Short mmCIF file of C-alpha atoms in Angstrom, two decimals:
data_model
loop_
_atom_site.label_atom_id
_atom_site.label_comp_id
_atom_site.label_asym_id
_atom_site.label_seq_id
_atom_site.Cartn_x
_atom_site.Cartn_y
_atom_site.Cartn_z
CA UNK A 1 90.61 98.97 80.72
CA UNK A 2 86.92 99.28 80.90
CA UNK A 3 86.70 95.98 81.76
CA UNK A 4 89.31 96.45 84.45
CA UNK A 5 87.17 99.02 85.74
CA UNK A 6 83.94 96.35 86.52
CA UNK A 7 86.21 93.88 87.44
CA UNK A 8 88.22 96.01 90.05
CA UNK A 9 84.56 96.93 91.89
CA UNK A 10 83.27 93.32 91.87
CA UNK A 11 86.56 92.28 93.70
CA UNK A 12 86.20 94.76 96.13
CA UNK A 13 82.30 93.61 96.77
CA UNK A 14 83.48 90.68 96.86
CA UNK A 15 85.93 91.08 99.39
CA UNK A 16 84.24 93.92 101.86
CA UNK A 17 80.98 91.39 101.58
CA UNK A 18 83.34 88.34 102.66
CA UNK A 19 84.59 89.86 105.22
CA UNK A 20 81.77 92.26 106.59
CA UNK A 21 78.73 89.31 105.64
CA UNK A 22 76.30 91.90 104.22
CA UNK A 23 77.12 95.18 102.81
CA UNK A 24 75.18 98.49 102.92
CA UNK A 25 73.93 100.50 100.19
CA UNK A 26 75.76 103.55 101.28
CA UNK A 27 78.94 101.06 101.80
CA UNK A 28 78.24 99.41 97.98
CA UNK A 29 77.74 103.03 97.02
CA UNK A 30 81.17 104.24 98.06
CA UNK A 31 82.88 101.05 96.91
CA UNK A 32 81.40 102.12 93.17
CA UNK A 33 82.83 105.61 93.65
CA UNK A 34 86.38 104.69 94.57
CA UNK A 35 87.11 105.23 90.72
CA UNK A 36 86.37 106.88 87.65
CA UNK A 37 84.75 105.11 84.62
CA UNK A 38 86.75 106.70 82.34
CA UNK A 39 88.91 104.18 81.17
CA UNK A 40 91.64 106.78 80.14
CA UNK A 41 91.23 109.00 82.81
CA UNK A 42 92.11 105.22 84.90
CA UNK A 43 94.98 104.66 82.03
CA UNK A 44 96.49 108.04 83.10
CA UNK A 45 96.20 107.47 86.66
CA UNK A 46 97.55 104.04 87.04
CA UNK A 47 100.64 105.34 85.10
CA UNK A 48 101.28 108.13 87.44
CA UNK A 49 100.97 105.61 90.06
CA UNK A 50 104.01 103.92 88.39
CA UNK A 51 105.87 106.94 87.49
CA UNK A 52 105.38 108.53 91.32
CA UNK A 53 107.66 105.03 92.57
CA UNK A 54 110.90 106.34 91.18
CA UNK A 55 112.97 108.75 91.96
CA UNK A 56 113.47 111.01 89.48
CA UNK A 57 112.48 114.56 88.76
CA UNK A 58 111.21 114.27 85.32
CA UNK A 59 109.35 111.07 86.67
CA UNK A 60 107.85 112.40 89.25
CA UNK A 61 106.82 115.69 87.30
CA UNK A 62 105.13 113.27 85.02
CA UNK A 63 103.18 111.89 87.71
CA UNK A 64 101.59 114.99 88.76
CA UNK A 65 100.99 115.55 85.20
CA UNK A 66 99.24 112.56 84.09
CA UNK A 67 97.54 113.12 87.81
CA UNK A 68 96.20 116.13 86.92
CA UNK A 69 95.02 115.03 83.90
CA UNK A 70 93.41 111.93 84.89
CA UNK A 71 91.23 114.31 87.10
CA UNK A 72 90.69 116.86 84.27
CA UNK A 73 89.46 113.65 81.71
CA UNK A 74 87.04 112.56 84.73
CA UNK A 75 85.27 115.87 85.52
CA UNK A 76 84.70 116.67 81.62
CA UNK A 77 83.44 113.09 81.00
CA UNK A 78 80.93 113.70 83.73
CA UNK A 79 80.29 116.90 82.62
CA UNK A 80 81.75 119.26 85.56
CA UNK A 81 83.83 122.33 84.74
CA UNK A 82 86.52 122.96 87.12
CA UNK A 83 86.75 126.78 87.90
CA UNK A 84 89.93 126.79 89.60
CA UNK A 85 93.18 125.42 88.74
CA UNK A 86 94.27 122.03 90.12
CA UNK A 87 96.17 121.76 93.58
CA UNK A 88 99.35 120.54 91.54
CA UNK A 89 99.48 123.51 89.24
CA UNK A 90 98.82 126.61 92.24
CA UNK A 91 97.50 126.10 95.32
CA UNK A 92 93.84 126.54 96.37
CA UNK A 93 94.04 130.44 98.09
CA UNK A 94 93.56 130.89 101.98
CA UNK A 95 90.20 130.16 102.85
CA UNK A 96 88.87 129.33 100.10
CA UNK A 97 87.53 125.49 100.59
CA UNK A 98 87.75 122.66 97.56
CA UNK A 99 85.28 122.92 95.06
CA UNK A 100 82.05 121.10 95.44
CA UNK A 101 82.95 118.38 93.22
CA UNK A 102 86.73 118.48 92.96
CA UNK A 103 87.32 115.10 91.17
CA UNK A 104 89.27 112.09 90.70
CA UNK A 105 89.56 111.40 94.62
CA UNK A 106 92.35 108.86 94.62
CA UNK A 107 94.04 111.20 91.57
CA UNK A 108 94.31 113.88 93.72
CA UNK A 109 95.65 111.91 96.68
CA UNK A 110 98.32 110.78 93.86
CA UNK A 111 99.09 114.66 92.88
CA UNK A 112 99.49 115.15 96.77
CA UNK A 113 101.81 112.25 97.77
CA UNK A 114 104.01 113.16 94.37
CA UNK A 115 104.50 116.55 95.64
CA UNK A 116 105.32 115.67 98.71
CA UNK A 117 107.56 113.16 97.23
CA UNK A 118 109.54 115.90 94.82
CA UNK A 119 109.83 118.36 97.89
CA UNK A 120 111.51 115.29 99.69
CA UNK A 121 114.18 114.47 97.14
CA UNK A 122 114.87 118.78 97.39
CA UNK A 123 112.99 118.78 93.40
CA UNK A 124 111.23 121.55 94.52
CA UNK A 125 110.99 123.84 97.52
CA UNK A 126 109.35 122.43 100.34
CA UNK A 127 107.10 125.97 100.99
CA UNK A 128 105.90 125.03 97.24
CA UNK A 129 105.30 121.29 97.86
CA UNK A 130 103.67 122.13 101.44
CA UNK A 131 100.60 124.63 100.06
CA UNK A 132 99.71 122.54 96.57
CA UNK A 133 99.82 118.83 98.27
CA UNK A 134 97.55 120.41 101.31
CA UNK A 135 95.03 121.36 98.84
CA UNK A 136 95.21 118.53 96.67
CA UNK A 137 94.65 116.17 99.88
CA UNK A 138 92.03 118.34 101.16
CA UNK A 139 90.57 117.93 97.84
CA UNK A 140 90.53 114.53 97.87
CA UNK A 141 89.62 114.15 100.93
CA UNK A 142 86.51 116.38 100.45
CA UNK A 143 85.62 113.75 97.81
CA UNK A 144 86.32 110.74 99.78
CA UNK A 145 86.60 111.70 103.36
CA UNK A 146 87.28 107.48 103.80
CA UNK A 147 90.55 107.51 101.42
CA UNK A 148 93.21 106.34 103.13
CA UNK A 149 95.68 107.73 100.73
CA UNK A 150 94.51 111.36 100.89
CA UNK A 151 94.76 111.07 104.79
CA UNK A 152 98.14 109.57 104.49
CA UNK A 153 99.50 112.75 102.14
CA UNK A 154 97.67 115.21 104.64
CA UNK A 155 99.38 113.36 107.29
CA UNK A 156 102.64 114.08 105.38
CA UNK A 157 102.41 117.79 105.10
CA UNK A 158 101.25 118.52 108.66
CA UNK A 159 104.33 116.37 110.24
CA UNK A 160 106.84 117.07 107.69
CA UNK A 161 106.29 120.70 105.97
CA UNK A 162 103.52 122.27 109.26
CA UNK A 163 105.15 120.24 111.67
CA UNK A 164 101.66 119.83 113.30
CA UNK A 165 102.42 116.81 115.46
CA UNK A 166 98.70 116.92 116.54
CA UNK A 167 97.41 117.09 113.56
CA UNK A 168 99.58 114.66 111.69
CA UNK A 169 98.68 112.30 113.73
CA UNK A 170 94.72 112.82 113.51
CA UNK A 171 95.54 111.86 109.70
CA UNK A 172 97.81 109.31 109.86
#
């Protein structure tokens, strides 16, 4: 997986340079932060990719799981302590913004869009779903303001749980 890892970023260099000619170092920079070099912190997020497709409940609870603990793996092996629990187990209270380093970016997009996901197919209630995939996106997004997926499940909750038609579309 490690090598997955390298060969994932060179692609991406690869193709932003292709298409862009020369890249920046703040671009090459966040092209090198897109994932965690963890290599089972990557193993557990790549399966809850898989597991978030279908459309069961215990698949989809398994998602979030190995979500969360891709993004758990990734903070200790970079030595952070998270002092909060993570989006997908309670949500972040009013007010209070993501942590300064929340994580796994694209992990927490995952544990967003998987919530939103389980509220949709009535797994769980929707009031639930709404206030732990907000924070997880926000997270993410306060990681990688530039992740697509994060701004897609933000998008979700505003238009489907807020129904902030404004604001949904400023993410999507």
């Amino acid at each position: 997986i490690t090598d997955i890892l390298l060969v994932q970023e060179e692609i991406a260099k690869e193709i932003a340079g292709n298409l862009q000619g020369e890249l920046s170092p703040d671009e090459e920079e966040r092209i090198a932060d897109q994932s965690t070099d963890d290599p089972e912190a990557f193993r557990r997020y790549i399966t809850s990719l898989a597991k978030a497709e279908g459309t069961t409940r215990k698949g989809l609870q398994e998602s979030v799981k190995l979500a969360e603990q891709a993004v758990a793996i990734d903070l200790r092996r970079r030595g952070k302590v998270l002092t909060m629990p993570l989006p997908g187990e309670a949500p972040a209270p009013p007010g209070v913004p993501p942590p300064a380093d929340p994580g796994y970016a694209p992990a927490l997009a995952g544990i967003a869009r998987t919530l939103n996901r389980q509220a949709f197919h009535d797994f769980i209630p929707a009031q639930d779903a709404r206030e732990k995939a907000k924070s997880a996106a926000e997270w993410a997004l306060a990681n990688d303001d530039t992740l697509a997926s994060g701004h897609a499940a933000l998008g979700f909750v505003r238009y489907f749980w807020e129904w902030d038609w404004k604001g949904a579309g400023e993410s999507f």
